[in-house]
C-alpha positions as a printed NumPy array, in Angstrom:
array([[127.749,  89.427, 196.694],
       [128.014,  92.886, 195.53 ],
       [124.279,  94.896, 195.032],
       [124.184,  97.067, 192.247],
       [121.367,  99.286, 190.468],
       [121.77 , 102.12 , 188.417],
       [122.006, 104.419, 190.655],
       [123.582, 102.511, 193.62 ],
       [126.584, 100.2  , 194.443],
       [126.493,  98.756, 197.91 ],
       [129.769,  96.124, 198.738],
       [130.653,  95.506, 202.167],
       [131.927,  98.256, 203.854],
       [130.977, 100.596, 200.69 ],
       [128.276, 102.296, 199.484],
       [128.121, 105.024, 196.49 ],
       [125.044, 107.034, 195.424],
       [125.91 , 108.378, 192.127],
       [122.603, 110.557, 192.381],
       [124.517, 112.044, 195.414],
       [127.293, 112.91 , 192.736],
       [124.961, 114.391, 190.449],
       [123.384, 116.856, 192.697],
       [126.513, 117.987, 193.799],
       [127.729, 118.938, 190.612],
       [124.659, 120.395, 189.773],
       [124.894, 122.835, 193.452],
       [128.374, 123.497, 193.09 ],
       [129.107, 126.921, 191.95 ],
       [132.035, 127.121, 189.21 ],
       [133.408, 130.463, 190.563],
       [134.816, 132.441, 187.911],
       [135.725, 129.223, 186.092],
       [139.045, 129.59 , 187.589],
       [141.445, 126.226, 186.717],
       [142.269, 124.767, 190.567],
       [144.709, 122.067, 190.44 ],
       [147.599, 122.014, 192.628],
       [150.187, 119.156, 191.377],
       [151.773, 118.985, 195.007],
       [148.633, 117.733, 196.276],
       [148.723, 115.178, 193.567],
       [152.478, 114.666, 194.041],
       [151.021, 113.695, 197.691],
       [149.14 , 110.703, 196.372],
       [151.825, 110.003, 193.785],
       [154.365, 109.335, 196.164],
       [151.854, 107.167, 198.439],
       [151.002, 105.03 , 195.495],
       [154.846, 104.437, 194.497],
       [155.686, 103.306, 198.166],
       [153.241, 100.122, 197.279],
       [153.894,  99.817, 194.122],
       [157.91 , 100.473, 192.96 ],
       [159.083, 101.257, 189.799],
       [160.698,  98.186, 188.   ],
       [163.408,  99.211, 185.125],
       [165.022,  96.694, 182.47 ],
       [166.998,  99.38 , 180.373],
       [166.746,  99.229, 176.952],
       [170.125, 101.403, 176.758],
       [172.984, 101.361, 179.595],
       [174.132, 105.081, 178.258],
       [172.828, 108.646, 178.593],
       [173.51 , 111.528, 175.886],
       [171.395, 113.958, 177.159],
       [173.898, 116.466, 177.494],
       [177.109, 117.458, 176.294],
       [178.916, 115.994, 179.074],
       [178.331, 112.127, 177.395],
       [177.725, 110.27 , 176.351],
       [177.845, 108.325, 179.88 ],
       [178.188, 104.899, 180.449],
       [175.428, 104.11 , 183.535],
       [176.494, 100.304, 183.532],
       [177.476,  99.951, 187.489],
       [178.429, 103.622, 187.844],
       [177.847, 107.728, 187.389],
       [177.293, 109.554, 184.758],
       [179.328, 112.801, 184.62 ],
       [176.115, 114.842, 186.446],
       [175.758, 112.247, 188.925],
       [172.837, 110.442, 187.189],
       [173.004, 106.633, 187.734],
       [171.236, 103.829, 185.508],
       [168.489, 103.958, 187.583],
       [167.292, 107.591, 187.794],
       [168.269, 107.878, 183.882],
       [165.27 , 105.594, 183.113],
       [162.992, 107.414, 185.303],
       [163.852, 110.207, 183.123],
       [163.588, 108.577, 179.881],
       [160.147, 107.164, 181.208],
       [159.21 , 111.268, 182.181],
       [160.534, 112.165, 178.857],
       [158.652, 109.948, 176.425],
       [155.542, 110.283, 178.652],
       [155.819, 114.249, 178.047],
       [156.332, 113.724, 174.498],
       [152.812, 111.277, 173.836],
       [151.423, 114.116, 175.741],
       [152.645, 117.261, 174.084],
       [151.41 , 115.312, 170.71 ],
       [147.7  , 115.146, 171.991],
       [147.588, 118.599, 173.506],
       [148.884, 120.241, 170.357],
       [146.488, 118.161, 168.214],
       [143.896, 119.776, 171.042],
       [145.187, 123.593, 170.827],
       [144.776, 122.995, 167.227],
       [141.429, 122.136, 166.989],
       [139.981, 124.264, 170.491],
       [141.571, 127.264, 168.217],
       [140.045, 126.27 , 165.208],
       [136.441, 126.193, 167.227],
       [136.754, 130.176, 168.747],
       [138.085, 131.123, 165.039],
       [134.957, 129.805, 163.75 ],
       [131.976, 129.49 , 167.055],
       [133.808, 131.522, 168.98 ],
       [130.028, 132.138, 171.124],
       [128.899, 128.81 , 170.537],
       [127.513, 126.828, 173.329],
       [128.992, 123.532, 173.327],
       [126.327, 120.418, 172.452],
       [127.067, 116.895, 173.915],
       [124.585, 114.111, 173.594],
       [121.206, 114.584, 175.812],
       [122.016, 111.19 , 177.571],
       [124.959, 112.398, 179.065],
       [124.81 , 113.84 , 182.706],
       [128.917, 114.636, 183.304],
       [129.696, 115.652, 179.83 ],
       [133.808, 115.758, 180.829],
       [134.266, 113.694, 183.327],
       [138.27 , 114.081, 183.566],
       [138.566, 117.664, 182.789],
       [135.586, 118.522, 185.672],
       [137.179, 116.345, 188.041],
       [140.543, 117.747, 187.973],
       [140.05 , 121.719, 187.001],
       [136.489, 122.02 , 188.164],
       [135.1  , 123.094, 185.155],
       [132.393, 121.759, 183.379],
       [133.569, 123.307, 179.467],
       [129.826, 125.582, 178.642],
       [132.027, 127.765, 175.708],
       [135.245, 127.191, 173.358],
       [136.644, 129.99 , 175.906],
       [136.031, 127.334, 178.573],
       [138.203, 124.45 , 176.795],
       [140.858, 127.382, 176.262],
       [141.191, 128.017, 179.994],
       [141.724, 124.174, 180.707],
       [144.33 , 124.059, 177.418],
       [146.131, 127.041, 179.234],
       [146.807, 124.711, 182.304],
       [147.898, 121.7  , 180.163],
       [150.451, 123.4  , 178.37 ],
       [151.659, 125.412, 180.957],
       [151.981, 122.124, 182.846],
       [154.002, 120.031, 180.065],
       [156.299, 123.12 , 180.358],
       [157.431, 122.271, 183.86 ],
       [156.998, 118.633, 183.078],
       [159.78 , 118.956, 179.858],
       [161.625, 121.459, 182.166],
       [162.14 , 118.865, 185.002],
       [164.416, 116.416, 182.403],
       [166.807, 118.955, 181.91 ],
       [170.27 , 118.248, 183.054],
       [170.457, 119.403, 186.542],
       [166.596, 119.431, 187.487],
       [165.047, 116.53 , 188.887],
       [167.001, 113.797, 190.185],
       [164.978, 111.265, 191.807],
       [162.91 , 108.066, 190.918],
       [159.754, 108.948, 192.352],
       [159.503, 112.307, 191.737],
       [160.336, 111.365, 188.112],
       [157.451, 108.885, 187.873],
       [155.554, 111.183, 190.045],
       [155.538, 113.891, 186.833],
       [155.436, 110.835, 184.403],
       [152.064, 109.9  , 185.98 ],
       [151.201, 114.023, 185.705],
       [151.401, 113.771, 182.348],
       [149.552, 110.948, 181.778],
       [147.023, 112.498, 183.445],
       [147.039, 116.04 , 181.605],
       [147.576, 113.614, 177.932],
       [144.319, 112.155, 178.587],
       [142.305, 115.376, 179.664],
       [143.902, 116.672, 176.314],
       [142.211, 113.49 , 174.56 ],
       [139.121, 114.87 , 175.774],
       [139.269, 118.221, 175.14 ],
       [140.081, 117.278, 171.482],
       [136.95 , 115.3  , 170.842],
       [134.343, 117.775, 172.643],
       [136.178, 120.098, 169.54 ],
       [135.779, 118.209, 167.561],
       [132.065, 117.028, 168.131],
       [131.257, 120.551, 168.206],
       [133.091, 122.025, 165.362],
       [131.987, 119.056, 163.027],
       [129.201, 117.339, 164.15 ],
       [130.594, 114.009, 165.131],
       [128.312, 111.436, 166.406],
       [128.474, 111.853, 170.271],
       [127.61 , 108.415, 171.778],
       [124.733, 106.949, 168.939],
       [123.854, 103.738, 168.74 ],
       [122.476, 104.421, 165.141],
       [125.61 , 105.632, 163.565],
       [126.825, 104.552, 159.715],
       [129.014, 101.261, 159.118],
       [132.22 , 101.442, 156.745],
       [134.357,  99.645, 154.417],
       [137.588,  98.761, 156.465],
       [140.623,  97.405, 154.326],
       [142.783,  97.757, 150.81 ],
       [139.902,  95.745, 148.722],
       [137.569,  98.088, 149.788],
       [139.239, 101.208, 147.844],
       [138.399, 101.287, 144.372],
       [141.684, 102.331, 142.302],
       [139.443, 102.899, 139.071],
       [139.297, 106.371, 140.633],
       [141.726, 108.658, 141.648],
       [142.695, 108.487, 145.427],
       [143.234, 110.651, 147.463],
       [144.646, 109.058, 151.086],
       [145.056, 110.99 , 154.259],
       [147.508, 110.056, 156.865],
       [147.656, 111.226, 160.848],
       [145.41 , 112.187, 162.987],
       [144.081, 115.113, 162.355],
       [140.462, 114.982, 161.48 ],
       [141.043, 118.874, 160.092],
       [142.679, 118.433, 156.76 ],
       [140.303, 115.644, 155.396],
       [136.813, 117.21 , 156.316],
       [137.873, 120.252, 154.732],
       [138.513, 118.167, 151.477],
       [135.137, 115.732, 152.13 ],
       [133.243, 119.163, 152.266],
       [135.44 , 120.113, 148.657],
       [134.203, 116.996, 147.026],
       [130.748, 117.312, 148.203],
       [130.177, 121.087, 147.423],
       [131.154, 120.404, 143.455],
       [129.27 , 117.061, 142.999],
       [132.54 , 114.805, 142.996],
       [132.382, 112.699, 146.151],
       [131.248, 109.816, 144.031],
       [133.859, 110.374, 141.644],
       [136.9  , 110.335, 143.845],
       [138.028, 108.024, 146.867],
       [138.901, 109.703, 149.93 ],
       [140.551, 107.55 , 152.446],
       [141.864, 107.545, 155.574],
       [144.775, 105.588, 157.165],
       [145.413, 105.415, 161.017],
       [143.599, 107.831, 163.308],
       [142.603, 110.098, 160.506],
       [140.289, 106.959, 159.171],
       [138.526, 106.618, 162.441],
       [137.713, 110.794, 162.449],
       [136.841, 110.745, 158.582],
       [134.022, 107.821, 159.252],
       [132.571, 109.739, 162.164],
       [132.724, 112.766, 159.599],
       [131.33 , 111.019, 156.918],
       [129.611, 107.596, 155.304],
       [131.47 , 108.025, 152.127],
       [134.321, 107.968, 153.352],
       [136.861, 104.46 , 153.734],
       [139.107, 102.624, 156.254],
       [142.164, 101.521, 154.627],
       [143.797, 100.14 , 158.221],
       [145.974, 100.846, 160.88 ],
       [149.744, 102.429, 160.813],
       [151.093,  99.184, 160.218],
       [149.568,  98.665, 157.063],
       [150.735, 101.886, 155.575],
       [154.377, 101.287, 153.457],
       [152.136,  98.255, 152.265],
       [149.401, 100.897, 150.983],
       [152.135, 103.012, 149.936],
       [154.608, 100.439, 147.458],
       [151.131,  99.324, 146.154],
       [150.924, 102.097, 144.237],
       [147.267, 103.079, 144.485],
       [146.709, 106.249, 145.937],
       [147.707, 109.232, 143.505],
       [147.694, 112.343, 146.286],
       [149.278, 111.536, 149.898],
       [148.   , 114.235, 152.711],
       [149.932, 114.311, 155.893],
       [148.468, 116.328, 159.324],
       [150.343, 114.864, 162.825],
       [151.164, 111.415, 164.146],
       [151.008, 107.746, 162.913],
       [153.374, 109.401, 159.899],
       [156.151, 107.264, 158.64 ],
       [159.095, 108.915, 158.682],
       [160.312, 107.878, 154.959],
       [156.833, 108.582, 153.956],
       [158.045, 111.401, 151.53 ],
       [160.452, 109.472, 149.935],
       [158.369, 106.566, 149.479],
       [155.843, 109.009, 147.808],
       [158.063, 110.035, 145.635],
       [159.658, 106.639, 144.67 ],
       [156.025, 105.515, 143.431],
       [155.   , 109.018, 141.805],
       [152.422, 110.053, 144.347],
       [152.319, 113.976, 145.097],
       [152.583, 114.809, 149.221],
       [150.674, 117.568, 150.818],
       [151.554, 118.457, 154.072],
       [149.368, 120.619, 155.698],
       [150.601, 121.573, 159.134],
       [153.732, 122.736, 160.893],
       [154.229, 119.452, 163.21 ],
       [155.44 , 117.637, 159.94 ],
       [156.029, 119.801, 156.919],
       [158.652, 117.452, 155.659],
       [160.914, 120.042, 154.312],
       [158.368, 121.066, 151.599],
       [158.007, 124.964, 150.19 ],
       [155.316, 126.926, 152.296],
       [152.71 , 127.652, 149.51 ],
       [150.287, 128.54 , 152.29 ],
       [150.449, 132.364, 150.816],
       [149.648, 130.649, 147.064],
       [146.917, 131.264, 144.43 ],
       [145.196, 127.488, 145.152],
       [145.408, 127.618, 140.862],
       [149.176, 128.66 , 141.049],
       [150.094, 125.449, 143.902],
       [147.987, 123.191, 141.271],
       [149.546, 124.726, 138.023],
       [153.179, 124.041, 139.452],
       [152.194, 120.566, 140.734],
       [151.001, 119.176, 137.512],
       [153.404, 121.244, 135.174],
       [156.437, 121.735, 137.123],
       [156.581, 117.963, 138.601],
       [156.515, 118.989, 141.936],
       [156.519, 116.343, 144.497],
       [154.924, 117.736, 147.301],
       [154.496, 121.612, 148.957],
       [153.436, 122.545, 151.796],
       [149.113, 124.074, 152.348],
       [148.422, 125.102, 155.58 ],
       [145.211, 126.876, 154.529],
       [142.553, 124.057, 155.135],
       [139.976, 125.248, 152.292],
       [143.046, 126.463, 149.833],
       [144.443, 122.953, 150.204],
       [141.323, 121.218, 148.841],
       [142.211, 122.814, 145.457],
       [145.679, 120.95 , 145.749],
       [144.59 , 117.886, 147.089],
       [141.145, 117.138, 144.613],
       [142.366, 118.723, 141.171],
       [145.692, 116.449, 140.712],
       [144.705, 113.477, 141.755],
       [142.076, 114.144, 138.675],
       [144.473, 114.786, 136.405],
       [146.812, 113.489, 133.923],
       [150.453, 112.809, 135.814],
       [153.094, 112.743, 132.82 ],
       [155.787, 111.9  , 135.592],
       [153.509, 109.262, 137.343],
       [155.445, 105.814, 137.983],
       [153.857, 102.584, 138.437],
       [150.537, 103.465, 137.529],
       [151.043, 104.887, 134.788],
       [149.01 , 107.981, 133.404],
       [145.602, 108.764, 134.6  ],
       [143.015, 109.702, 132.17 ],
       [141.145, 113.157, 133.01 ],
       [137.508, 112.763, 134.648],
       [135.79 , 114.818, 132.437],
       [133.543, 117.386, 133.912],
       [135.14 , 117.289, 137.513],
       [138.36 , 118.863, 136.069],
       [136.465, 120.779, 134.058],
       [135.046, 122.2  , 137.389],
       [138.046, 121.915, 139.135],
       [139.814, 124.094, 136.96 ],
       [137.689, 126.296, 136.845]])
């Protein structure tokens, strides 16, 4: 039988010290903090994995129209580049694989730049109990992140690597099976580094619990949201956009007199954010949410966003706000706005949704109409005005 302590694993013919792995990190010298990763070593290993363990396709599509040579038929021959049914899957498997990852490092750029525009000196904090505080970024680049400059650096190589990763489908790049799954496998790698990278921003530039056993419980579910109140419901995954409007509602007295809720990834970041904030589910559960009429203001940052979401909105009188450039849902830019103006011309001029990509402007535009009277509203009809919070919210 396998020995194990906390320190050491012994199995026949193995033996591991992970005290041996933590004095090592703590001699080896980070020089110049210089990103080291060289994909063809990792290609190496790639390609020795995929000779013992072959790709297996069942096509979901027999054609390609990837280029304006096709569309090709695949089924039992060439496409017009050469490309056979076989290869084309490969690259559909690279190509969706880039695109997960392009998703989670942009969410990551977004947020490492938001940390240097506001700490950019900071030391980052991780919890006391943890000895490798990035475990896949320090084991590919080297680095162990000390400054937001440090998470930069690594971003740098992740993007510049999805590059040649997105470059590689083009027509008349890469044209083999295991060099496709090779890169597919690349950016699985880089899309969870850029997971990572995220959340130490994240922890650092809002104070999210990092590893507690003591952290707050919340309400998960549509009972849980009290409709009595206006609602205000943010969608992606973003954690961004809805702190900035927790922090609103807080810093004028009003959390208690507004629901804030979260739907899909967003929910998870709000409750590590905040106690007072709610769960209303997963994507799944959001046209339900939507056609029940409840929420009066609809934010939108990245991800998990339906794509009829707008029009849905707008079917059951709820105002959108989009507030970034990954899904601005063909909305005018008020970004440049008095935050009075963008209110004024969503509660007089029956606008339906704009466009605030200025976090703290957008709180204006998300808090004051969901506490005010909608003459236009559909199926629930017209809300009364909360008294003193749009007094101060009009202020």
């Amino acid at each position: 039988m396998p020995r194990a302590s906390k320190d050491i694993i012994n199995v026949k013919g193995f033996h591991l010290e992970f005290g041996e792995i933590d004095e090592y990190l703590k001699r080896k010298s980070y020089y110049g903090k210089r990103v080291s990763v060289d994909y063809d070593e990792l290609r190496k290993w790639d390609l020795n994995l995929l000779s013992y363990f072959k790709p297996f396709y069942a096509p979901l599509c027999d054609l390609c129209c990837m280029c304006t040579y096709g569309k090709c038929d695949l089924l039992g021959k060439k496409g017009a580049c050469g490309i056979n049914l076989e290869k084309q899957q490969a690259r559909e498997a690279l190509s969706t694989a880039v695109i997960g990852a392009s998703a989670h490092a942009a969410h990551a750029r977004h947020l490492v730049d938001t940390l240097i525009e506001k700490k950019p000196t900071s030391e980052l904090h991780y919890d006391s109990s943890i000895d490798i505080k990035t475990p896949i970024s320090t084991t590919v680049t080297g680095i162990e992140p000390e400054t937001p400059e440090d998470l930069d650096r690594i971003m740098t190589y992740i993007e510049r690597e999805l590059t040649n990763l997105i470059a590689s489908v083009h027509t008349g790049q890469e044209a083999e099976v295991t060099d496709f799954e090779s890169k597919a496998l690349h950016a699985g790698m880089l899309d969870t580094m850029a997971l990572e990278l995220a959340d130490i921003a994240q922890i650092n530039q809002y104070g999210l619990p990092t590893g507690k056993a003591d952290t707050h419980m919340l309400e998960i579910g549509m009972d849980v949201i009290d409709s009595t109140k206006p609602v205000i419901l943010c969608i992606g995954h973003n954690i961004a956009p809805s702190a900035e409007i927790i922090d609103y509602a807080e810093d004028i007295g009003a959390e208690e007199e507004i629901e804030i809720c979260g739907l899909c990834c967003t929910a998870m970041e709000m409750g590590r954010y905040s106690k007072s904030s709610k769960i209303v589910g997963p994507i799944s559960r959001q046209l339900t949410f939507l056609r029940s009429g409840i929420p009066d203001v609809v934010v939108l940052d990245e991800q998990c966003i339906r794509s009829d979401v707008y029009e849905v909105c707008g079917e059951m009188g709820m105002v959108v706000i989009a507030t970034g450039d990954k899904c601005s849902m063909g909305l005018e830019d008020m970004s440049e706005e008095n935050p009075y103006r963008i209110i004024n011309r969503i509660l007089q001029e029956k606008i339906p949704g704009v466009l605030i990509k200025d976090g703290k402007k957008g709180c204006h535009g998300r808090c004051e109409p969901c506490t005010s009277a909608y003459p236009w509203q559909g199926p629930r009809n017209i809300r009364p005005f909360q008294g003193e919070l749009c007094e101060v919210l009009a202020l």
